[in-house]
Amino acid sequence: MKTLPKFQKAATSPELQEAFANHTVQSQTQVERLEQVFGLLGKKVQAKKCDAMDGIIEEGKGIIEETDKGTATRDVGLILAAQKVEHYEISTYGGLHQLATTLGLSEVADLLKQTLEEEKQTDVLLSQIAKNGVNYASANEEEEE
Ligand SMILES: [Fe+2]
């Protein structure tokens, strides 16, 4: 939630900026779904730091520091970092969705499934943005140097 706006600000391609902006809004809904999951399980909502995600986010910040503003090279790095985030989310939500299904918690499973699908869509969208020119533009930047 805190990192996506930073990625959005650091991005150059309008397509990528929009993808980050949209996923920020989507992530808010995902947080609300998690709150609903806690409710369905009769548990108090509790945030817990995730060391793995922290590491991926740190790596993303490093990419911003190591690349120049306004370059496609930075956009490529941001896409790589963001896809690592999405893949981690996909594996986590995928595992939790399966667990909820096994436990017969269908409402919880449905909520987790919705978020899982959004994460998968975001991953595909990021791949498309890379394919549609950001990677090519970045390759050209390297040649010019
Ligand atoms: Fe996500």
mmCIF file of C-alpha atoms and ligand atoms in Angstrom:
data_model
loop_
_atom_site.group_PDB
_atom_site.id
_atom_site.type_symbol
_atom_site.label_atom_id
_atom_site.label_comp_id
_atom_site.label_asym_id
_atom_site.label_seq_id
_atom_site.Cartn_x
_atom_site.Cartn_y
_atom_site.Cartn_z
ATOM 1 C CA MET A 1 0.000 0.000 0.000
ATOM 2 C CA LYS A 2 2.853 2.412 0.755
ATOM 3 C CA THR A 3 5.158 1.226 -2.002
ATOM 4 C CA LEU A 4 2.830 1.358 -5.000
ATOM 5 C CA PRO A 5 2.473 5.170 -4.920
ATOM 6 C CA LYS A 6 6.294 5.395 -4.754
ATOM 7 C CA PHE A 7 6.592 3.140 -7.790
ATOM 8 C CA GLN A 8 3.931 5.208 -9.550
ATOM 9 C CA LYS A 9 5.865 8.408 -8.898
ATOM 10 C CA ALA A 10 9.127 6.844 -10.063
ATOM 11 C CA ALA A 11 7.628 5.435 -13.303
ATOM 12 C CA THR A 12 7.904 7.277 -16.615
ATOM 13 C CA SER A 13 5.586 5.402 -18.980
ATOM 14 C CA PRO A 14 1.996 6.694 -18.567
ATOM 15 C CA GLU A 15 0.770 3.118 -19.011
ATOM 16 C CA LEU A 16 2.926 1.949 -16.118
ATOM 17 C CA GLN A 17 1.951 4.915 -13.945
ATOM 18 C CA GLU A 18 -1.703 4.065 -14.560
ATOM 19 C CA ALA A 19 -1.130 0.389 -13.749
ATOM 20 C CA PHE A 20 0.423 1.321 -10.402
ATOM 21 C CA ALA A 21 -2.349 3.831 -9.659
ATOM 22 C CA ASN A 22 -5.054 1.270 -10.427
ATOM 23 C CA HIS A 23 -3.379 -1.410 -8.361
ATOM 24 C CA THR A 24 -3.129 0.995 -5.417
ATOM 25 C CA VAL A 25 -6.927 1.366 -5.487
ATOM 26 C CA GLN A 26 -7.323 -2.387 -5.944
ATOM 27 C CA SER A 27 -5.009 -3.068 -3.004
ATOM 28 C CA GLN A 28 -7.271 -1.020 -0.739
ATOM 29 C CA THR A 29 -10.134 -3.371 -1.629
ATOM 30 C CA GLN A 30 -7.834 -6.322 -0.999
ATOM 31 C CA VAL A 31 -7.094 -5.022 2.498
ATOM 32 C CA GLU A 32 -10.849 -4.752 3.107
ATOM 33 C CA ARG A 33 -11.275 -8.358 1.951
ATOM 34 C CA LEU A 34 -8.627 -9.468 4.434
ATOM 35 C CA GLU A 35 -10.510 -7.620 7.171
ATOM 36 C CA GLN A 36 -13.630 -9.531 6.139
ATOM 37 C CA VAL A 37 -11.661 -12.797 6.322
ATOM 38 C CA PHE A 38 -10.599 -12.001 9.896
ATOM 39 C CA GLY A 39 -14.254 -11.256 10.666
ATOM 40 C CA LEU A 40 -15.463 -14.533 9.172
ATOM 41 C CA LEU A 41 -12.878 -16.394 11.256
ATOM 42 C CA GLY A 42 -13.927 -14.501 14.372
ATOM 43 C CA LYS A 43 -10.458 -13.069 14.798
ATOM 44 C CA LYS A 44 -9.251 -9.595 15.597
ATOM 45 C CA VAL A 45 -7.676 -7.861 12.594
ATOM 46 C CA GLN A 46 -3.947 -7.886 13.047
ATOM 47 C CA ALA A 47 -1.194 -6.622 10.754
ATOM 48 C CA LYS A 48 2.014 -8.592 10.679
ATOM 49 C CA LYS A 49 5.257 -7.594 9.037
ATOM 50 C CA CYS A 50 6.315 -9.936 6.240
ATOM 51 C CA ASP A 51 10.108 -10.216 6.029
ATOM 52 C CA ALA A 52 10.077 -11.656 2.513
ATOM 53 C CA MET A 53 7.873 -8.862 1.152
ATOM 54 C CA ASP A 54 10.003 -6.320 2.976
ATOM 55 C CA GLY A 55 13.040 -7.661 1.130
ATOM 56 C CA ILE A 56 11.335 -7.489 -2.268
ATOM 57 C CA ILE A 57 10.248 -3.913 -1.559
ATOM 58 C CA GLU A 58 13.782 -2.959 -0.493
ATOM 59 C CA GLU A 59 15.048 -4.367 -3.766
ATOM 60 C CA GLY A 60 12.515 -2.179 -5.608
ATOM 61 C CA LYS A 61 13.709 0.913 -3.744
ATOM 62 C CA GLY A 62 17.271 -0.021 -4.682
ATOM 63 C CA ILE A 63 16.269 -0.128 -8.344
ATOM 64 C CA ILE A 64 14.869 3.405 -8.067
ATOM 65 C CA GLU A 65 18.108 4.607 -6.478
ATOM 66 C CA GLU A 66 20.306 2.942 -9.090
ATOM 67 C CA THR A 67 18.442 4.171 -12.180
ATOM 68 C CA ASP A 68 17.896 7.631 -13.615
ATOM 69 C CA LYS A 69 14.578 9.444 -13.472
ATOM 70 C CA GLY A 70 12.696 9.515 -16.756
ATOM 71 C CA THR A 71 14.356 6.448 -18.253
ATOM 72 C CA ALA A 72 12.792 3.302 -19.667
ATOM 73 C CA THR A 73 15.567 1.420 -17.863
ATOM 74 C CA ARG A 74 14.028 2.476 -14.559
ATOM 75 C CA ASP A 75 10.591 1.404 -15.811
ATOM 76 C CA VAL A 76 11.938 -2.035 -16.686
ATOM 77 C CA GLY A 77 13.390 -2.314 -13.177
ATOM 78 C CA LEU A 78 10.113 -1.187 -11.610
ATOM 79 C CA ILE A 79 8.197 -3.775 -13.618
ATOM 80 C CA LEU A 80 10.618 -6.505 -12.507
ATOM 81 C CA ALA A 81 10.287 -5.470 -8.868
ATOM 82 C CA ALA A 82 6.502 -5.165 -9.070
ATOM 83 C CA GLN A 83 6.188 -8.574 -10.702
ATOM 84 C CA LYS A 84 8.200 -10.104 -7.880
ATOM 85 C CA VAL A 85 5.688 -8.560 -5.463
ATOM 86 C CA GLU A 86 2.764 -9.896 -7.480
ATOM 87 C CA HIS A 87 4.276 -13.383 -7.730
ATOM 88 C CA TYR A 88 4.807 -13.498 -3.990
ATOM 89 C CA GLU A 89 1.212 -12.391 -3.466
ATOM 90 C CA ILE A 90 -0.014 -14.977 -5.977
ATOM 91 C CA SER A 91 1.772 -17.788 -4.147
ATOM 92 C CA THR A 92 0.517 -16.594 -0.764
ATOM 93 C CA TYR A 93 -3.093 -16.019 -1.804
ATOM 94 C CA GLY A 94 -3.019 -19.225 -3.858
ATOM 95 C CA GLY A 95 -1.867 -21.259 -0.863
ATOM 96 C CA LEU A 96 -4.355 -19.615 1.495
ATOM 97 C CA HIS A 97 -7.190 -20.068 -0.983
ATOM 98 C CA GLN A 98 -6.421 -23.772 -1.205
ATOM 99 C CA LEU A 99 -6.230 -24.067 2.572
ATOM 100 C CA ALA A 100 -9.584 -22.301 3.029
ATOM 101 C CA THR A 101 -11.117 -24.579 0.383
ATOM 102 C CA THR A 102 -9.774 -27.680 2.126
ATOM 103 C CA LEU A 103 -11.139 -26.456 5.450
ATOM 104 C CA GLY A 104 -14.561 -25.879 3.887
ATOM 105 C CA LEU A 105 -14.433 -22.137 4.539
ATOM 106 C CA SER A 106 -16.135 -21.248 1.273
ATOM 107 C CA GLU A 107 -16.779 -17.556 2.017
ATOM 108 C CA VAL A 108 -13.156 -17.064 3.010
ATOM 109 C CA ALA A 109 -12.025 -19.015 -0.053
ATOM 110 C CA ASP A 110 -14.180 -16.795 -2.323
ATOM 111 C CA LEU A 111 -12.663 -13.603 -0.905
ATOM 112 C CA LEU A 112 -9.123 -14.940 -1.285
ATOM 113 C CA LYS A 113 -9.901 -16.095 -4.819
ATOM 114 C CA GLN A 114 -11.030 -12.598 -5.866
ATOM 115 C CA THR A 115 -7.758 -11.100 -4.680
ATOM 116 C CA LEU A 116 -5.761 -13.964 -6.216
ATOM 117 C CA GLU A 117 -7.334 -13.240 -9.623
ATOM 118 C CA GLU A 118 -6.570 -9.517 -9.337
ATOM 119 C CA GLU A 119 -2.936 -10.259 -8.564
ATOM 120 C CA LYS A 120 -2.718 -12.580 -11.575
ATOM 121 C CA GLN A 121 -4.295 -9.921 -13.823
ATOM 122 C CA THR A 122 -1.846 -7.307 -12.557
ATOM 123 C CA ASP A 123 1.056 -9.635 -13.303
ATOM 124 C CA VAL A 124 -0.205 -10.170 -16.876
ATOM 125 C CA LEU A 125 -0.726 -6.424 -17.339
ATOM 126 C CA LEU A 126 2.832 -5.683 -16.196
ATOM 127 C CA SER A 127 4.164 -8.263 -18.663
ATOM 128 C CA GLN A 128 2.154 -6.605 -21.434
ATOM 129 C CA ILE A 129 3.496 -3.160 -20.592
ATOM 130 C CA ALA A 130 7.041 -4.565 -20.725
ATOM 131 C CA LYS A 131 6.309 -6.277 -24.033
ATOM 132 C CA ASN A 132 4.589 -3.247 -25.549
ATOM 133 C CA GLY A 133 7.674 -1.138 -25.642
ATOM 134 C CA VAL A 134 9.219 -0.426 -22.275
ATOM 135 C CA ASN A 135 11.798 -3.202 -22.699
ATOM 136 C CA TYR A 136 12.535 -2.107 -26.267
ATOM 137 C CA ALA A 137 12.923 1.523 -25.239
ATOM 138 C CA SER A 138 15.277 0.447 -22.481
ATOM 139 C CA ALA A 139 17.420 -1.590 -24.901
ATOM 140 C CA ASN A 140 17.741 1.526 -27.072
ATOM 141 C CA GLU A 141 18.862 3.600 -24.096
ATOM 142 C CA GLU A 142 21.667 1.126 -23.484
ATOM 143 C CA GLU A 143 22.803 1.472 -27.109
ATOM 144 C CA GLU A 144 22.910 5.256 -26.894
ATOM 145 C CA GLU A 145 25.199 5.294 -23.892
HETATM 146 FE FE FE B 1 -0.802 -7.008 -5.820
#
